Short mmCIF file of C-alpha atoms and ligand atoms in Angstrom, two decimals:
data_model
loop_
_atom_site.label_atom_id
_atom_site.label_comp_id
_atom_site.label_asym_id
_atom_site.label_seq_id
_atom_site.Cartn_x
_atom_site.Cartn_y
_atom_site.Cartn_z
CA UNK A 1 0.00 0.00 0.00
CA UNK A 2 1.25 3.48 -0.92
CA UNK A 3 1.16 6.25 1.68
CA UNK A 4 0.77 9.96 0.90
CA UNK A 5 0.03 13.03 3.01
CA UNK A 6 -0.36 16.78 3.15
CA UNK A 7 1.58 18.78 5.70
CA UNK A 8 0.63 22.27 6.85
CA UNK A 9 -0.15 24.39 9.87
CA UNK A 10 -3.09 24.45 10.27
CA UNK A 11 -4.14 21.64 7.96
CA UNK A 12 -7.36 20.22 9.40
CA UNK A 13 -9.45 22.19 6.87
CA UNK A 14 -7.54 20.78 3.88
CA UNK A 15 -9.61 19.29 1.05
CA UNK A 16 -6.58 17.40 -0.30
CA UNK A 17 -7.28 14.12 1.57
CA UNK A 18 -10.79 13.99 0.07
CA UNK A 19 -9.52 14.87 -3.43
CA UNK A 20 -6.70 12.31 -3.48
CA UNK A 21 -8.74 9.56 -1.81
CA UNK A 22 -11.46 9.98 -4.44
CA UNK A 23 -8.85 9.60 -7.16
CA UNK A 24 -7.31 6.48 -5.58
CA UNK A 25 -10.78 4.94 -5.32
CA UNK A 26 -11.66 5.81 -8.91
CA UNK A 27 -8.42 4.26 -10.22
CA UNK A 28 -8.50 1.28 -7.85
CA UNK A 29 -5.16 2.25 -6.30
CA UNK A 30 -4.38 0.89 -2.84
CA UNK A 31 -3.15 4.08 -1.16
CA UNK A 32 -3.85 6.34 1.80
CA UNK A 33 -3.64 10.11 2.11
CA UNK A 34 -3.48 11.76 5.53
CA UNK A 35 -3.15 15.32 6.85
CA UNK A 36 -0.37 16.16 9.34
CA UNK A 37 -0.10 19.41 11.26
CA UNK A 38 3.58 20.30 11.69
CA UNK A 39 4.44 23.57 13.45
CA UNK A 40 7.24 25.45 11.64
CA UNK A 41 9.86 24.39 14.23
CA UNK A 42 8.88 20.74 13.74
CA UNK A 43 8.98 20.82 9.94
CA UNK A 44 12.31 19.11 9.30
CA UNK A 45 11.82 16.45 11.98
CA UNK A 46 8.27 15.82 10.77
CA UNK A 47 9.40 15.44 7.18
CA UNK A 48 12.22 13.09 8.23
CA UNK A 49 9.63 10.95 10.02
CA UNK A 50 7.46 10.73 6.90
CA UNK A 51 10.46 9.48 4.94
CA UNK A 52 11.37 6.95 7.64
CA UNK A 53 7.79 5.71 7.75
CA UNK A 54 7.85 5.05 4.02
CA UNK A 55 5.62 7.79 2.60
CA UNK A 56 5.98 7.87 -1.18
CA UNK A 57 5.20 11.56 -1.44
CA UNK A 58 3.43 14.45 0.19
CA UNK A 59 1.93 17.84 -0.49
CA UNK A 60 3.05 20.96 1.32
CA UNK A 61 0.71 23.79 2.19
CA UNK A 62 0.76 27.06 4.14
CA UNK A 63 3.07 28.08 5.80
CA UNK A 64 5.73 25.56 4.69
CA UNK A 65 5.97 26.02 0.92
CA UNK A 66 9.00 28.32 1.10
CA UNK A 67 10.79 26.60 4.02
CA UNK A 68 10.54 23.29 2.18
CA UNK A 69 12.96 24.62 -0.44
CA UNK A 70 15.82 24.04 1.99
CA UNK A 71 14.90 20.42 2.70
CA UNK A 72 14.71 18.92 -0.79
CA UNK A 73 16.37 19.00 -4.19
CA UNK A 74 14.40 21.24 -6.47
CA UNK A 75 12.82 20.46 -9.77
CA UNK A 76 12.78 23.32 -12.28
CA UNK A 77 9.22 24.38 -11.33
CA UNK A 78 10.04 24.69 -7.62
CA UNK A 79 13.24 26.59 -8.37
CA UNK A 80 11.37 28.94 -10.66
CA UNK A 81 8.59 29.85 -8.22
CA UNK A 82 10.67 29.41 -5.07
CA UNK A 83 7.93 27.37 -3.47
CA UNK A 84 7.41 23.63 -3.05
CA UNK A 85 3.90 22.18 -2.86
CA UNK A 86 4.69 18.60 -3.90
CA UNK A 87 7.47 16.30 -2.71
CA UNK A 88 8.31 12.91 -4.18
CA UNK A 89 10.30 10.57 -1.97
CA UNK A 90 12.68 8.53 -4.07
CA UNK A 91 14.87 5.55 -3.36
CA UNK A 92 17.08 5.96 -0.31
CA UNK A 93 14.73 8.64 1.02
CA UNK A 94 15.89 11.29 -1.41
CA UNK A 95 13.28 14.04 -1.62
CA UNK A 96 12.58 16.06 -4.73
CA UNK A 97 10.39 19.17 -4.56
CA UNK A 98 8.05 20.44 -7.27
CA UNK A 99 5.61 23.28 -7.72
CA UNK A 100 2.33 22.18 -9.29
CA UNK A 101 0.29 25.17 -8.06
CA UNK A 102 1.03 27.48 -10.97
CA UNK A 103 0.60 24.76 -13.58
CA UNK A 104 -2.65 23.78 -11.82
CA UNK A 105 -3.88 27.35 -12.07
CA UNK A 106 -2.98 27.57 -15.77
CA UNK A 107 -4.51 24.12 -16.43
CA UNK A 108 -7.75 25.29 -14.85
CA UNK A 109 -7.90 28.47 -16.92
CA UNK A 110 -7.34 26.42 -20.05
CA UNK A 111 -9.95 23.85 -19.05
CA UNK A 112 -12.40 26.73 -18.67
CA UNK A 113 -11.69 27.99 -22.16
CA UNK A 114 -9.49 30.92 -21.19
CA UNK A 115 -6.27 31.25 -23.18
CA UNK A 116 -3.97 33.58 -21.28
CA UNK A 117 -1.85 34.35 -24.36
CA UNK A 118 -2.15 38.00 -25.34
CA UNK A 119 -4.40 38.80 -22.39
CA UNK A 120 -4.20 41.58 -19.83
CA UNK A 121 -4.14 40.37 -16.24
CA UNK A 122 -4.49 42.01 -12.82
CA UNK A 123 -3.17 39.99 -9.88
CA UNK A 124 -4.25 41.30 -6.49
CA UNK A 125 -1.88 40.15 -3.76
CA UNK A 126 1.89 39.88 -3.91
CA UNK A 127 2.55 37.11 -1.39
CA UNK A 128 3.78 33.66 -2.35
CA UNK A 129 0.67 32.76 -4.35
CA UNK A 130 0.24 36.13 -6.07
CA UNK A 131 3.87 36.42 -7.17
CA UNK A 132 3.94 32.87 -8.53
CA UNK A 133 0.67 33.22 -10.42
CA UNK A 134 1.72 36.60 -11.87
CA UNK A 135 4.94 35.08 -13.13
CA UNK A 136 3.11 32.04 -14.45
CA UNK A 137 0.72 34.24 -16.48
CA UNK A 138 3.62 36.15 -18.02
CA UNK A 139 5.47 32.95 -18.87
CA UNK A 140 2.30 31.55 -20.41
CA UNK A 141 2.21 34.51 -22.79
CA UNK A 142 0.02 37.15 -21.11
CA UNK A 143 0.34 40.55 -22.79
CA UNK A 144 0.82 42.26 -19.45
CA UNK A 145 0.37 41.53 -15.76
CA UNK A 146 -0.27 44.25 -13.21
CA UNK A 147 0.30 43.42 -9.55
CA UNK A 148 -1.68 45.30 -6.91
CA UNK A 149 -0.98 44.96 -3.22
CA UNK A 150 -2.22 46.39 0.07
CA UNK A 151 1.41 47.24 0.85
CA UNK A 152 2.81 48.36 -2.51
CA UNK A 153 6.51 47.85 -3.13
CA UNK A 154 8.75 47.80 -6.20
CA UNK A 155 6.33 49.71 -8.40
CA UNK A 156 3.23 47.76 -7.38
CA UNK A 157 -0.15 49.38 -7.61
CA UNK A 158 -1.84 50.21 -4.28
CA UNK A 159 -4.78 47.82 -3.92
CA UNK A 160 -7.48 50.36 -2.96
CA UNK A 161 -6.50 53.02 -5.55
CA UNK A 162 -8.75 54.43 -8.29
CA UNK A 163 -6.27 53.27 -10.90
CA UNK A 164 -6.41 49.74 -9.51
CA UNK A 165 -10.21 49.77 -9.74
CA UNK A 166 -10.06 51.05 -13.29
CA UNK A 167 -7.60 48.34 -14.29
CA UNK A 168 -9.75 45.71 -12.56
CA UNK A 169 -12.71 46.80 -14.68
CA UNK A 170 -10.80 46.63 -17.96
CA UNK A 171 -8.41 43.68 -17.93
CA UNK A 172 -9.36 40.26 -19.30
CA UNK A 173 -8.50 38.37 -16.12
CA UNK A 174 -8.62 39.50 -12.46
CA UNK A 175 -7.00 37.18 -9.92
CA UNK A 176 -7.55 37.48 -6.18
CA UNK A 177 -4.42 36.16 -4.45
CA UNK A 178 -4.89 38.17 -1.25
CA UNK A 179 -6.01 36.60 2.02
CA UNK A 180 -9.26 38.54 1.74
CA UNK A 181 -12.02 35.98 1.29
CA UNK A 182 -10.45 33.33 3.50
CA UNK A 183 -13.02 34.19 6.19
CA UNK A 184 -16.73 33.77 5.44
CA UNK A 185 -17.75 37.39 6.06
CA UNK A 186 -14.77 39.04 4.34
CA UNK A 187 -15.62 41.81 1.86
CA UNK A 188 -14.28 41.79 -1.70
CA UNK A 189 -10.64 42.97 -1.88
CA UNK A 190 -11.78 45.47 -4.54
CA UNK A 191 -14.88 47.51 -5.24
CA UNK A 192 -15.16 47.19 -9.01
CA UNK A 193 -17.89 46.78 -11.61
CA UNK A 194 -16.88 43.75 -13.64
CA UNK A 195 -18.31 43.02 -17.06
CA UNK A 196 -19.45 39.95 -18.95
CA UNK A 197 -16.26 39.69 -21.01
CA UNK A 198 -14.07 39.29 -17.93
CA UNK A 199 -12.89 36.28 -15.95
CA UNK A 200 -12.46 36.67 -12.19
CA UNK A 201 -10.41 33.97 -10.48
CA UNK A 202 -10.46 33.78 -6.69
CA UNK A 203 -7.58 31.51 -5.64
CA UNK A 204 -9.10 30.79 -2.21
CA UNK A 205 -10.42 27.20 -2.12
CA UNK A 206 -13.04 28.01 0.52
CA UNK A 207 -16.35 26.40 1.37
CA UNK A 208 -18.43 29.53 0.74
CA UNK A 209 -19.01 31.98 -2.09
CA UNK A 210 -16.61 34.85 -1.61
CA UNK A 211 -17.74 38.45 -2.07
CA UNK A 212 -15.62 38.89 -5.20
CA UNK A 213 -17.04 35.73 -6.78
CA UNK A 214 -20.55 36.93 -5.96
CA UNK A 215 -19.83 40.37 -7.47
CA UNK A 216 -18.32 38.80 -10.58
CA UNK A 217 -21.32 36.54 -11.13
CA UNK A 218 -23.79 39.38 -10.57
CA UNK A 219 -22.08 41.37 -13.29
CA UNK A 220 -22.12 38.45 -15.72
CA UNK A 221 -18.36 37.85 -15.54
CA UNK A 222 -17.11 34.27 -15.44
CA UNK A 223 -16.02 33.42 -11.90
CA UNK A 224 -13.57 30.62 -11.16
CA UNK A 225 -12.64 29.47 -7.67
CA UNK A 226 -9.61 27.96 -5.99
CA UNK A 227 -11.23 24.52 -6.08
CA UNK A 228 -10.28 24.19 -9.73
CA UNK A 229 -6.66 25.08 -9.05
CA UNK A 230 -6.63 22.79 -5.99
CA UNK A 231 -7.89 19.80 -7.98
CA UNK A 232 -5.56 20.38 -10.90
CA UNK A 233 -2.45 20.87 -8.77
CA UNK A 234 -3.44 17.62 -7.01
CA UNK A 235 -3.78 15.84 -10.36
CA UNK A 236 -0.29 16.95 -11.34
CA UNK A 237 1.11 15.90 -7.94
CA UNK A 238 -0.42 12.43 -8.37
CA UNK A 239 1.10 12.17 -11.84
CA UNK A 240 4.55 13.08 -10.45
CA UNK A 241 4.23 10.49 -7.69
CA UNK A 242 2.92 7.60 -9.76
CA UNK A 243 3.49 8.38 -13.44
CA UNK A 244 -0.25 7.71 -13.95
CA UNK A 245 -2.95 10.12 -15.16
CA UNK A 246 -5.32 11.22 -12.40
CA UNK A 247 -9.09 10.88 -12.65
CA UNK A 248 -9.79 14.61 -12.57
CA UNK A 249 -13.56 14.12 -12.74
CA UNK A 250 -13.48 11.99 -9.57
CA UNK A 251 -11.32 14.63 -7.89
CA UNK A 252 -13.82 17.37 -8.80
CA UNK A 253 -16.66 15.21 -7.53
CA UNK A 254 -14.94 15.20 -4.11
CA UNK A 255 -15.12 19.00 -3.82
CA UNK A 256 -18.46 19.42 -5.59
CA UNK A 257 -20.37 20.06 -2.39
CA UNK A 258 -18.19 23.13 -1.80
CA UNK A 259 -18.50 24.44 -5.33
CA UNK A 260 -21.13 27.11 -4.80
P1 LIG B 1 -0.05 33.30 0.15
O1 LIG B 1 0.97 32.24 0.37
O2 LIG B 1 -1.46 32.78 0.14
O3 LIG B 1 0.24 34.18 -1.02
P2 LIG B 1 0.97 35.40 1.85
O4 LIG B 1 2.30 35.20 1.22
O5 LIG B 1 0.86 35.56 3.32
O6 LIG B 1 -0.01 34.21 1.48
O7 LIG B 1 0.29 36.67 1.12
C1 LIG B 1 -0.91 37.23 1.54
C2 LIG B 1 -1.32 38.34 0.58
O8 LIG B 1 -2.61 38.84 1.00
C3 LIG B 1 -0.39 39.54 0.59
O9 LIG B 1 -0.40 40.13 -0.70
C4 LIG B 1 -1.07 40.48 1.60
O10 LIG B 1 -0.78 41.85 1.42
P3 LIG B 1 0.41 42.58 2.24
O11 LIG B 1 1.67 42.31 1.43
O12 LIG B 1 0.03 44.00 2.25
O13 LIG B 1 0.44 41.94 3.61
C5 LIG B 1 -2.51 40.23 1.26
N1 LIG B 1 -3.42 40.59 2.34
C6 LIG B 1 -3.52 40.01 3.55
N2 LIG B 1 -4.49 40.59 4.28
C7 LIG B 1 -5.02 41.56 3.50
C8 LIG B 1 -6.05 42.54 3.67
N3 LIG B 1 -6.78 42.61 4.80
N4 LIG B 1 -6.32 43.37 2.64
C9 LIG B 1 -5.61 43.31 1.48
N5 LIG B 1 -4.61 42.42 1.27
C10 LIG B 1 -4.32 41.56 2.25
#
């Protein structure tokens, strides 16, 4: 039997065990997928224990994606985005780190009929997720990517500014990569009137409809949520671990009840 896990802090809310278990069931693979809460100071000892106990791979979530860089050898994707969300444990316990988040995000856009090539993009939030997604859009051929942040630095646009609102109303794709929306009664990170030709992508894989998703839908824009990215990064992680194609439909079925 193969053993997999997700490590984070906190991690109890993670949908990854449900997503991966659904895929194992659909493919008839004898494997388990557990969630482990490792505090930052226990990260390296926790990871060493997973290797000793024979885990074949694990996912890494907040707040460990950056710290993990120092504990594994990096594949090109992890080196590029300076964040590890997937680790494969090889023979002799050698760990290799990958980043499937950005590819998962781009896969999901593509699966929803949005070709980022030549498009104008606004990414709100310049933390780990925002920076990686902004870079991913540029590398995938976006015409331009504007980054807006609550705390602007290095030429970033201030998130609440009039210019930011104007850009949000005119670009092809608006991405929310801020932490605003992670709590059920959060407002939208931006007051903007979207239009039907826009796509609004809220990266937060939460169990409620966020204010920005609601606003996007009310204006006729296409709204995508973090569940799509979560499923597709999981599919890529599974493919790295096993060399097999994931059953993406079964994975989506596992988060369907949260897709509002
Ligand atoms: P992640 O790994 O999810 O990207 P992170 O690196 O902690 O998480 O980044 C959080 C992002 O949300 C940052 O862009 C942060 O803005 P600051 O750089 O100004 O801190 C943004 N953020 C957090 N709380 C916010 C709030 N109340 N309003 C607007 N932006 C917020």
